[in-house]
PDB file of C-alpha atoms in Angstrom:
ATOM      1  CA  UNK A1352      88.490  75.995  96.240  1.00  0.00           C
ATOM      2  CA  UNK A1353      91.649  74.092  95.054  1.00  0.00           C
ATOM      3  CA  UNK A1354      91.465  75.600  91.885  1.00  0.00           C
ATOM      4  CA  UNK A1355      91.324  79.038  92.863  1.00  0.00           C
ATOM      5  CA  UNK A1356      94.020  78.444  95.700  1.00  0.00           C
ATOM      6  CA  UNK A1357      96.103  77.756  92.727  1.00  0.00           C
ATOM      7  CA  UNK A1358      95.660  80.199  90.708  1.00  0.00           C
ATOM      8  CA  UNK A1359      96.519  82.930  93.173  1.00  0.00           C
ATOM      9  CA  UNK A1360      99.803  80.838  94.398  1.00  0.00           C
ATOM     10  CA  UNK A1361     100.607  80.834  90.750  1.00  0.00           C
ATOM     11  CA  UNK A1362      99.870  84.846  90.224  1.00  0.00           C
ATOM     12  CA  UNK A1363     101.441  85.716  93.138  1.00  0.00           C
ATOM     13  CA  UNK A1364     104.670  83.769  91.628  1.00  0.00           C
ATOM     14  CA  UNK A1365     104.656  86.523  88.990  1.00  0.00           C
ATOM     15  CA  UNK A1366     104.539  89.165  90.727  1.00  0.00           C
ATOM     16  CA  UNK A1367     108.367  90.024  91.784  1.00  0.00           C
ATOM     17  CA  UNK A1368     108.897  90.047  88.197  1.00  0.00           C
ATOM     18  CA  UNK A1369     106.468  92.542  87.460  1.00  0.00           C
ATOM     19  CA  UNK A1370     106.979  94.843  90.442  1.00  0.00           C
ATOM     20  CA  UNK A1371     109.367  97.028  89.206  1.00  0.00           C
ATOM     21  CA  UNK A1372     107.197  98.111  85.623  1.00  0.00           C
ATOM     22  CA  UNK A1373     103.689  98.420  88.026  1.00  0.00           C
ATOM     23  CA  UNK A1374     102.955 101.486  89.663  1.00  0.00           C
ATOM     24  CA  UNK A1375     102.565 101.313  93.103  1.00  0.00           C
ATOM     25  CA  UNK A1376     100.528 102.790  95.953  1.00  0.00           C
ATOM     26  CA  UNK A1377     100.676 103.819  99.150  1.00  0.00           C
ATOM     27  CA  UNK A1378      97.916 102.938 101.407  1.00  0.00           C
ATOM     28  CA  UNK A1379      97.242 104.248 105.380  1.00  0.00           C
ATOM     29  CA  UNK A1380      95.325 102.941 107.610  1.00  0.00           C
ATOM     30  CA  UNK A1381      95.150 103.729 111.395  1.00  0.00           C
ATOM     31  CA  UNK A1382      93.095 101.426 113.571  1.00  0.00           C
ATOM     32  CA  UNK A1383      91.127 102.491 117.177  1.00  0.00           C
ATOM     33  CA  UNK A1384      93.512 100.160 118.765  1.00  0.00           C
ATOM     34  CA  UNK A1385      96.232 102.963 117.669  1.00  0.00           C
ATOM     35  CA  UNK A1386      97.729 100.103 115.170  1.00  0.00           C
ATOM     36  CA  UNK A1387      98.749 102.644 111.542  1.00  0.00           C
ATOM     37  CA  UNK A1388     100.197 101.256 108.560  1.00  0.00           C
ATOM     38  CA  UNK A1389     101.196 102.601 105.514  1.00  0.00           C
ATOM     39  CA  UNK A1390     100.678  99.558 103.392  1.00  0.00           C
ATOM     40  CA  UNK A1391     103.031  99.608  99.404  1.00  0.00           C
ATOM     41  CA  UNK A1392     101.074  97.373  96.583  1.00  0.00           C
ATOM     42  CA  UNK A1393     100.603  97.747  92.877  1.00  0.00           C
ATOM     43  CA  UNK A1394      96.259  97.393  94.292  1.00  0.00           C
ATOM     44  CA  UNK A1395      93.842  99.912  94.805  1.00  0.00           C
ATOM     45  CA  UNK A1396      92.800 100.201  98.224  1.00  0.00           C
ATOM     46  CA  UNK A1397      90.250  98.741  98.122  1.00  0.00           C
ATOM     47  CA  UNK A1398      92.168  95.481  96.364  1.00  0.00           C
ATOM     48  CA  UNK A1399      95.608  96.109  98.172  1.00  0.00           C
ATOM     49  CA  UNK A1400      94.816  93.493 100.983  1.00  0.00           C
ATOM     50  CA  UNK A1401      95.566  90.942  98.242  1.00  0.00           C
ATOM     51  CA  UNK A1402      98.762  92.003  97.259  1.00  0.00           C
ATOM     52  CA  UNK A1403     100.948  94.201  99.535  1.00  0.00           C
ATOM     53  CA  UNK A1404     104.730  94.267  99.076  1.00  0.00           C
ATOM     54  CA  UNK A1405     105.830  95.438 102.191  1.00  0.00           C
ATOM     55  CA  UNK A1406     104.224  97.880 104.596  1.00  0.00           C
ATOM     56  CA  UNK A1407     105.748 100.320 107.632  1.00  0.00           C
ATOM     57  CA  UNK A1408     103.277  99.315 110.572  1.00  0.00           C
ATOM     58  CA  UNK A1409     103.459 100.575 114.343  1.00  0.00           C
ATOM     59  CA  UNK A1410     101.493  98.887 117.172  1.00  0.00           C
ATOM     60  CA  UNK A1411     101.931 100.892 120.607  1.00  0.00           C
ATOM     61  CA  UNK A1412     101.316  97.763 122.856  1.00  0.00           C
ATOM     62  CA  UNK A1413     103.716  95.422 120.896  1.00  0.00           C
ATOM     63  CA  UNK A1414     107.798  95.276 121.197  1.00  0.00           C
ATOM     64  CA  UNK A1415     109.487  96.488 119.464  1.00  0.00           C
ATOM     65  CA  UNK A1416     106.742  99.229 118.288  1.00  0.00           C
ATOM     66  CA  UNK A1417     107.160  99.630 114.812  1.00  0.00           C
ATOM     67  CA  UNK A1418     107.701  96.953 112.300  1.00  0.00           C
ATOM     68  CA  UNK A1419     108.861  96.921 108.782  1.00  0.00           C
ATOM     69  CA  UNK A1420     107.556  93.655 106.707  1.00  0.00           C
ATOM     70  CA  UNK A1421     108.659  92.456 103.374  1.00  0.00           C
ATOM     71  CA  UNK A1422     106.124  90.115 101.987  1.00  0.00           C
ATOM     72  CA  UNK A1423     107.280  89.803  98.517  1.00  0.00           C
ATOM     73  CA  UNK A1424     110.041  90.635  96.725  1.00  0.00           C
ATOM     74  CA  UNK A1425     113.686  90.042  97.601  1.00  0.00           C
ATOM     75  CA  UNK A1426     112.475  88.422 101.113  1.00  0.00           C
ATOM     76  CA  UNK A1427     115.596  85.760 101.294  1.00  0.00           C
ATOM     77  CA  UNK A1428     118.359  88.183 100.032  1.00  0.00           C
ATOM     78  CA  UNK A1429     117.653  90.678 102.549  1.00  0.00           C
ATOM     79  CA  UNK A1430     117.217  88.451 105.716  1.00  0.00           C
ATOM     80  CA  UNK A1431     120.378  86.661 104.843  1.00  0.00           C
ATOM     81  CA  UNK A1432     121.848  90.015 104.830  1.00  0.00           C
ATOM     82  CA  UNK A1433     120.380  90.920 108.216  1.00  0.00           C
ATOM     83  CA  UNK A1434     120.710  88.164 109.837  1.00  0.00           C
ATOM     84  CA  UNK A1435     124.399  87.658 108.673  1.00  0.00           C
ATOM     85  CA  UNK A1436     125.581  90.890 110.663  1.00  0.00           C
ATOM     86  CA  UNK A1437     128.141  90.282 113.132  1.00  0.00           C
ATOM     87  CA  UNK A1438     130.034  92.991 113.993  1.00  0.00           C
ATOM     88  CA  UNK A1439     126.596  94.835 114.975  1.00  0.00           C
ATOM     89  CA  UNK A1440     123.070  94.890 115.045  1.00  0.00           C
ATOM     90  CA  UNK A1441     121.040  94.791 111.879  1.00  0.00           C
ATOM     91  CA  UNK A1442     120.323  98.447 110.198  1.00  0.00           C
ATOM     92  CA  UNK A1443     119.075 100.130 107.790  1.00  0.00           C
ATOM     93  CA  UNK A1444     118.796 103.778 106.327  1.00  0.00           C
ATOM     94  CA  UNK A1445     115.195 105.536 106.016  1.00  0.00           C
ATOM     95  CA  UNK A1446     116.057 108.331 103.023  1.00  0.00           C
ATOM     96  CA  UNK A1447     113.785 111.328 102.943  1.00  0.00           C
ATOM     97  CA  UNK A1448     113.286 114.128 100.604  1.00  0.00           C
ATOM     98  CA  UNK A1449     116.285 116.784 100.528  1.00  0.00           C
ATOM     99  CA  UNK A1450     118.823 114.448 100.467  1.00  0.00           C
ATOM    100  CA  UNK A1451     118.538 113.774 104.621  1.00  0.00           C
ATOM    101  CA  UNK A1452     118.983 110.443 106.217  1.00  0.00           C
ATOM    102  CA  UNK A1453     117.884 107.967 109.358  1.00  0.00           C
ATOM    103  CA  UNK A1454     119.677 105.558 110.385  1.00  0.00           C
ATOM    104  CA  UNK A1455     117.389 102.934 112.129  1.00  0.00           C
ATOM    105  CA  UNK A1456     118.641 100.037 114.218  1.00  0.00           C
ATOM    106  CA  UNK A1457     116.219  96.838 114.651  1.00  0.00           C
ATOM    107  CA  UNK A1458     116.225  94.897 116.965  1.00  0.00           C
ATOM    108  CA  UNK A1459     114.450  91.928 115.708  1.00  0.00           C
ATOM    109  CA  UNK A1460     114.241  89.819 112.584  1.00  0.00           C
ATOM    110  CA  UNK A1461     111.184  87.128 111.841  1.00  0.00           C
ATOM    111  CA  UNK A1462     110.860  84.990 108.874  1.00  0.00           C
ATOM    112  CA  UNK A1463     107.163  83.885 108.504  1.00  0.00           C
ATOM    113  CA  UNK A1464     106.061  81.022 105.779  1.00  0.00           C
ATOM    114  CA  UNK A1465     104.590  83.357 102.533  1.00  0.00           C
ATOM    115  CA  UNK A1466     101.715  80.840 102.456  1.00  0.00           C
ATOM    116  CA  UNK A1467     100.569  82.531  99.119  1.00  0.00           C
ATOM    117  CA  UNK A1468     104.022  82.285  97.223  1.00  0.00           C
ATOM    118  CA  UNK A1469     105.603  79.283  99.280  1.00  0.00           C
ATOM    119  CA  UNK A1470     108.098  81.704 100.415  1.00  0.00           C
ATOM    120  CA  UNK A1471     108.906  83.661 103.112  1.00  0.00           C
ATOM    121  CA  UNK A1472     107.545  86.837 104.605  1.00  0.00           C
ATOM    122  CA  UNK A1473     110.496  89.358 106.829  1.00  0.00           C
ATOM    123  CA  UNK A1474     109.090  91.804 109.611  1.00  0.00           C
ATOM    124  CA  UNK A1475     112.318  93.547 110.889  1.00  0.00           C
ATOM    125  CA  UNK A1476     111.498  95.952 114.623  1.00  0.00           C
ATOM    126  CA  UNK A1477     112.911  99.165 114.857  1.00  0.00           C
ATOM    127  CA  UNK A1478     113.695  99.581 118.308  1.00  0.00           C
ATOM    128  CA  UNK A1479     113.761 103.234 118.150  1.00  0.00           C
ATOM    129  CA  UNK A1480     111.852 105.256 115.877  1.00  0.00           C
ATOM    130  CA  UNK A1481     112.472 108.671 117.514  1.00  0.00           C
ATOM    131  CA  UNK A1482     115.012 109.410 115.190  1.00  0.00           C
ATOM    132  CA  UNK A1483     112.571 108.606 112.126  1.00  0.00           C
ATOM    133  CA  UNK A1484     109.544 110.193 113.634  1.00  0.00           C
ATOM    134  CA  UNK A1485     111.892 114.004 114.551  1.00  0.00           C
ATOM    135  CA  UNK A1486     113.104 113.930 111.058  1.00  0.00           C
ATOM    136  CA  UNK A1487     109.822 112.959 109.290  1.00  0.00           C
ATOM    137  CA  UNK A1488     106.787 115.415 107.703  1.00  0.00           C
ATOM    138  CA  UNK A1489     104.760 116.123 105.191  1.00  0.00           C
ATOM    139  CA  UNK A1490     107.738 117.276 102.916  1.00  0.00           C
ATOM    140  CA  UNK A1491     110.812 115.108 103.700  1.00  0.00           C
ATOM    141  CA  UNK A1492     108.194 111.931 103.672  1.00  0.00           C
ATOM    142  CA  UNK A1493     107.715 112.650  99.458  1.00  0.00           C
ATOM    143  CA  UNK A1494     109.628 109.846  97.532  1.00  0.00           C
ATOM    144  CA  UNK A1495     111.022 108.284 101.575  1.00  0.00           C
ATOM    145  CA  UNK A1496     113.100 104.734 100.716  1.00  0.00           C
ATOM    146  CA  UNK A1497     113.784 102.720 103.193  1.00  0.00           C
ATOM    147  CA  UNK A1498     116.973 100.427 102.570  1.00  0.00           C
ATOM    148  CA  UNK A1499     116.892  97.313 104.320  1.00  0.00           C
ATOM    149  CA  UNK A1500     119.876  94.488 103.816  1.00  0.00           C
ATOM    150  CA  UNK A1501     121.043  96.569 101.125  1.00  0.00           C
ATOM    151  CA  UNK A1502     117.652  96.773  99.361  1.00  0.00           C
ATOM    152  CA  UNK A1503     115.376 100.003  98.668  1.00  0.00           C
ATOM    153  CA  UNK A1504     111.891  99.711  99.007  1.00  0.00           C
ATOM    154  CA  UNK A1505     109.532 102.727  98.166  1.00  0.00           C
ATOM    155  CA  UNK A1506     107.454 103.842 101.376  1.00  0.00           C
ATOM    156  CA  UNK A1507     105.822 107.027  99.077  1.00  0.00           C
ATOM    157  CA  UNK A1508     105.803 106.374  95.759  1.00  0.00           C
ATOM    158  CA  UNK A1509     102.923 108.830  94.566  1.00  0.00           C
ATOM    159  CA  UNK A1510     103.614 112.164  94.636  1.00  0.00           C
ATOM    160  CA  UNK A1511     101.614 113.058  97.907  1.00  0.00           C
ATOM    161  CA  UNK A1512     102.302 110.282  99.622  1.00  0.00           C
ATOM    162  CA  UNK A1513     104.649 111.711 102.243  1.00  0.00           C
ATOM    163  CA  UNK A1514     101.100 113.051 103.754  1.00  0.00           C
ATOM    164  CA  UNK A1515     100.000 109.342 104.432  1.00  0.00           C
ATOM    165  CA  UNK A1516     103.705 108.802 105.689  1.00  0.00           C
ATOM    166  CA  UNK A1517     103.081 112.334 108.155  1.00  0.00           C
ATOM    167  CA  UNK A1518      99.579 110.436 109.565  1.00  0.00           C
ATOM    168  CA  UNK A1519     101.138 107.652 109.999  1.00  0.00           C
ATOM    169  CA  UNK A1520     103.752 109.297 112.041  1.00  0.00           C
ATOM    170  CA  UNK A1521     100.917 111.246 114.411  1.00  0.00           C
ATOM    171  CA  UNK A1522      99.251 107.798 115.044  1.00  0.00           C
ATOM    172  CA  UNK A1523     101.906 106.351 116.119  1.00  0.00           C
ATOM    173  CA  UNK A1524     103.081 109.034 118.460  1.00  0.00           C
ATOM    174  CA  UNK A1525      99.874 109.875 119.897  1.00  0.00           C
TER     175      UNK A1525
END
């Protein structure tokens, strides 16, 4: 059990390094609770639990209601640039297809122990999505980027994708 606790702290070491060459996926998943998130790892789905980058989640009974996590990657960078802000609150800009842009406010920033890398994991609240949610579909969600503390991440990197990103949207509104 050591041994193998090892060897995936030691793999998932690796794997900021290799994250920009790796193709990544997007993955949805909506819950009965009404929970949806559209989940960004180099994994198949059926793998991707072990090794999500960062993932767009909304919970309707939690505050703020939807959440943007960074579990690996540039966790420290970006929460020092959040968290840094004084002259307002923390924000970020969700790009979309067409050249159109959100700008998203949050309203919360959490730093979690990364107990797989022995770093940190960032889950940022966006205390109002309606913005995001009028301005996203099917079409504007293809190739969507989220920039967060001056850092893109890819929430549809498949061509496709900004389907999962629309779903995810109805879930969360419903």
């Amino acid at each position: 059990m050591l041994l193998w606790k090892s060897i995936l702290a030691a793999a998932s070491l690796l794997v900021p390094v290799a994250a920009g060459a790796e193709q990544l996926h997007a993955i949805f998943n909506a819950a009965e609770d009404g929970t949806a998130t559209v989940a960004i790892s180099p994994c198949t789905p059926e793998e991707a639990g072990e090794c999500v980058y960062h993932a767009l989640t909304c919970s309707p009974g939690q505050w703020p209601p939807v959440r943007f996590s960074i579990i690996t990657g540039p966790v420290e960078q970006v929460a020092k640039a959040m968290i840094l802000v004084t002259d307002a609150w923390p924000s970020g800009t969700m790009k979309l297809a067409g050249g159109k842009t959100v700008d998203l406010q949050f309203t919360s920033v959490h730093l979690d122990a990364n107990e797989m890398d022995g770093g940190w994991m960032l889950t940022t609240g966006i205390s109002d999505p309606t913005p995001l949610f009028d301005a996203l579909t099917e079409g504007s969600g293809e190739g969507a980027m989220l920039v967060v503390g001056g850092e893109a991440f890819t929430l549809a990197p498949e061509k496709g994708d900004g389907a999962k990103l629309a779903r995810f949207k109805n879930e969360c509104t419903q």
